[in-house]
């Protein structure tokens, strides 16, 4: 509709993309340099391609603790969604099922500033201690 188009045209998409990319790079750097974070999980996308505005920072949570970690984050008011669940018909032995069961998306919304990303990393470490 004309109204929807006008609303979308007023959005600062370039700023949102820039902030999301900065937040992704913040988490990327933290996971690359902090051994404690490496115990939690590994980034599924270790490289951010040029021009990409990421939805989230997906990690593969270690030790089958994805759901427990997700719950511990939720109790701390951090919503970490599961973006790629698979239907029940996919056999458990398949790589896709194992990956889907371990994937967790860490938020990096454009409203978050560097301080918010530092807070997220602190909470993530605390939550991991709860489930380890």
mmCIF file of C-alpha atoms in Angstrom:
data_model
loop_
_atom_site.group_PDB
_atom_site.id
_atom_site.type_symbol
_atom_site.label_atom_id
_atom_site.label_comp_id
_atom_site.label_asym_id
_atom_site.label_seq_id
_atom_site.Cartn_x
_atom_site.Cartn_y
_atom_site.Cartn_z
ATOM 1 C CA UNK A 1 0.000 0.000 0.000
ATOM 2 C CA UNK A 2 1.021 3.630 -0.317
ATOM 3 C CA UNK A 3 1.030 4.000 3.461
ATOM 4 C CA UNK A 4 3.290 0.953 3.922
ATOM 5 C CA UNK A 5 5.674 2.170 1.245
ATOM 6 C CA UNK A 6 5.906 5.624 2.864
ATOM 7 C CA UNK A 7 6.548 4.051 6.268
ATOM 8 C CA UNK A 8 9.326 1.829 4.893
ATOM 9 C CA UNK A 9 10.947 4.714 3.029
ATOM 10 C CA UNK A 10 11.297 6.665 6.299
ATOM 11 C CA UNK A 11 13.350 3.925 7.952
ATOM 12 C CA UNK A 12 17.106 4.331 8.255
ATOM 13 C CA UNK A 13 17.961 0.872 6.896
ATOM 14 C CA UNK A 14 21.593 1.730 6.258
ATOM 15 C CA UNK A 15 22.065 2.641 9.942
ATOM 16 C CA UNK A 16 20.319 -0.536 11.077
ATOM 17 C CA UNK A 17 22.540 -2.661 8.814
ATOM 18 C CA UNK A 18 25.682 -0.873 10.029
ATOM 19 C CA UNK A 19 24.742 -1.433 13.695
ATOM 20 C CA UNK A 20 23.875 -5.125 13.113
ATOM 21 C CA UNK A 21 27.206 -5.638 11.362
ATOM 22 C CA UNK A 22 29.064 -3.934 14.209
ATOM 23 C CA UNK A 23 27.263 -6.084 16.773
ATOM 24 C CA UNK A 24 28.042 -9.226 14.760
ATOM 25 C CA UNK A 25 31.724 -8.269 14.622
ATOM 26 C CA UNK A 26 31.716 -7.660 18.383
ATOM 27 C CA UNK A 27 30.438 -11.191 19.059
ATOM 28 C CA UNK A 28 32.688 -12.621 16.361
ATOM 29 C CA UNK A 29 35.736 -11.053 17.989
ATOM 30 C CA UNK A 30 34.712 -12.175 21.462
ATOM 31 C CA UNK A 31 34.225 -15.801 20.388
ATOM 32 C CA UNK A 32 37.562 -15.766 18.555
ATOM 33 C CA UNK A 33 39.537 -14.411 21.518
ATOM 34 C CA UNK A 34 37.813 -15.757 24.648
ATOM 35 C CA UNK A 35 38.438 -19.423 25.482
ATOM 36 C CA UNK A 36 35.482 -19.414 27.894
ATOM 37 C CA UNK A 37 33.136 -18.578 25.020
ATOM 38 C CA UNK A 38 34.673 -21.350 22.912
ATOM 39 C CA UNK A 39 33.546 -23.788 25.621
ATOM 40 C CA UNK A 40 29.966 -22.586 25.162
ATOM 41 C CA UNK A 41 29.875 -23.059 21.420
ATOM 42 C CA UNK A 42 31.218 -22.264 18.010
ATOM 43 C CA UNK A 43 29.920 -19.597 15.617
ATOM 44 C CA UNK A 44 28.143 -21.090 12.628
ATOM 45 C CA UNK A 45 29.100 -18.111 10.473
ATOM 46 C CA UNK A 46 32.643 -17.147 11.444
ATOM 47 C CA UNK A 47 32.912 -14.696 8.533
ATOM 48 C CA UNK A 48 30.481 -11.873 7.795
ATOM 49 C CA UNK A 49 30.260 -11.424 4.018
ATOM 50 C CA UNK A 50 30.373 -7.897 2.634
ATOM 51 C CA UNK A 51 26.983 -6.254 2.359
ATOM 52 C CA UNK A 52 25.182 -8.740 4.613
ATOM 53 C CA UNK A 53 22.965 -7.414 7.389
ATOM 54 C CA UNK A 54 22.763 -10.354 9.805
ATOM 55 C CA UNK A 55 19.572 -11.365 11.575
ATOM 56 C CA UNK A 56 21.434 -12.906 14.522
ATOM 57 C CA UNK A 57 24.738 -14.480 15.565
ATOM 58 C CA UNK A 58 24.115 -18.233 15.320
ATOM 59 C CA UNK A 59 26.222 -20.571 17.423
ATOM 60 C CA UNK A 60 26.385 -24.342 17.798
ATOM 61 C CA UNK A 61 26.017 -24.891 21.554
ATOM 62 C CA UNK A 62 28.340 -27.535 22.978
ATOM 63 C CA UNK A 63 27.425 -30.666 24.881
ATOM 64 C CA UNK A 64 23.749 -30.912 23.987
ATOM 65 C CA UNK A 65 22.972 -27.996 26.301
ATOM 66 C CA UNK A 66 21.265 -25.665 23.829
ATOM 67 C CA UNK A 67 17.823 -25.815 25.434
ATOM 68 C CA UNK A 68 19.208 -25.509 28.966
ATOM 69 C CA UNK A 69 21.326 -22.518 27.928
ATOM 70 C CA UNK A 70 18.372 -20.946 26.165
ATOM 71 C CA UNK A 71 16.312 -21.321 29.342
ATOM 72 C CA UNK A 72 19.075 -19.835 31.507
ATOM 73 C CA UNK A 73 19.301 -16.857 29.140
ATOM 74 C CA UNK A 74 15.508 -16.413 29.193
ATOM 75 C CA UNK A 75 15.543 -16.323 32.995
ATOM 76 C CA UNK A 76 17.951 -13.400 32.623
ATOM 77 C CA UNK A 77 15.581 -11.750 30.146
ATOM 78 C CA UNK A 78 17.681 -12.486 27.053
ATOM 79 C CA UNK A 79 15.649 -13.971 24.220
ATOM 80 C CA UNK A 80 17.794 -16.234 22.064
ATOM 81 C CA UNK A 81 15.598 -17.812 19.393
ATOM 82 C CA UNK A 82 15.984 -21.079 17.550
ATOM 83 C CA UNK A 83 15.638 -20.079 13.923
ATOM 84 C CA UNK A 84 16.021 -23.396 12.134
ATOM 85 C CA UNK A 85 14.015 -26.160 13.793
ATOM 86 C CA UNK A 86 13.534 -29.286 11.682
ATOM 87 C CA UNK A 87 10.349 -31.322 11.413
ATOM 88 C CA UNK A 88 10.127 -34.579 13.338
ATOM 89 C CA UNK A 89 10.446 -36.682 10.174
ATOM 90 C CA UNK A 90 14.153 -35.973 9.765
ATOM 91 C CA UNK A 91 16.154 -38.943 11.163
ATOM 92 C CA UNK A 92 18.219 -38.079 14.243
ATOM 93 C CA UNK A 93 21.418 -39.483 12.725
ATOM 94 C CA UNK A 94 21.477 -36.887 9.964
ATOM 95 C CA UNK A 95 23.847 -33.932 10.222
ATOM 96 C CA UNK A 96 20.982 -31.497 9.671
ATOM 97 C CA UNK A 97 19.127 -32.799 12.734
ATOM 98 C CA UNK A 98 22.232 -32.602 14.938
ATOM 99 C CA UNK A 99 22.936 -29.068 13.796
ATOM 100 C CA UNK A 100 19.322 -27.967 14.257
ATOM 101 C CA UNK A 101 19.314 -29.379 17.810
ATOM 102 C CA UNK A 102 22.443 -27.406 18.736
ATOM 103 C CA UNK A 103 21.840 -24.053 16.983
ATOM 104 C CA UNK A 104 21.045 -20.966 19.044
ATOM 105 C CA UNK A 105 20.755 -17.436 17.675
ATOM 106 C CA UNK A 106 22.279 -14.709 19.822
ATOM 107 C CA UNK A 107 20.535 -11.364 19.362
ATOM 108 C CA UNK A 108 22.343 -8.445 17.721
ATOM 109 C CA UNK A 109 19.491 -6.088 17.003
ATOM 110 C CA UNK A 110 20.273 -2.646 15.640
ATOM 111 C CA UNK A 111 18.921 -1.056 18.827
ATOM 112 C CA UNK A 112 21.827 -2.591 20.776
ATOM 113 C CA UNK A 113 24.913 -0.530 21.486
ATOM 114 C CA UNK A 114 28.387 -1.859 22.375
ATOM 115 C CA UNK A 115 27.446 -1.829 26.076
ATOM 116 C CA UNK A 116 24.481 -4.090 25.310
ATOM 117 C CA UNK A 117 26.735 -6.550 23.513
ATOM 118 C CA UNK A 118 29.127 -6.583 26.476
ATOM 119 C CA UNK A 119 26.134 -7.258 28.743
ATOM 120 C CA UNK A 120 24.978 -10.099 26.465
ATOM 121 C CA UNK A 121 28.416 -11.719 26.642
ATOM 122 C CA UNK A 122 28.477 -11.406 30.450
ATOM 123 C CA UNK A 123 25.022 -12.944 30.746
ATOM 124 C CA UNK A 124 25.944 -15.699 28.308
ATOM 125 C CA UNK A 125 28.945 -16.682 30.447
ATOM 126 C CA UNK A 126 26.789 -16.617 33.615
ATOM 127 C CA UNK A 127 24.061 -18.690 31.986
ATOM 128 C CA UNK A 128 26.636 -21.236 30.799
ATOM 129 C CA UNK A 129 27.943 -21.615 34.353
ATOM 130 C CA UNK A 130 24.377 -22.408 35.445
ATOM 131 C CA UNK A 131 23.990 -25.226 32.923
ATOM 132 C CA UNK A 132 27.493 -26.701 33.097
#
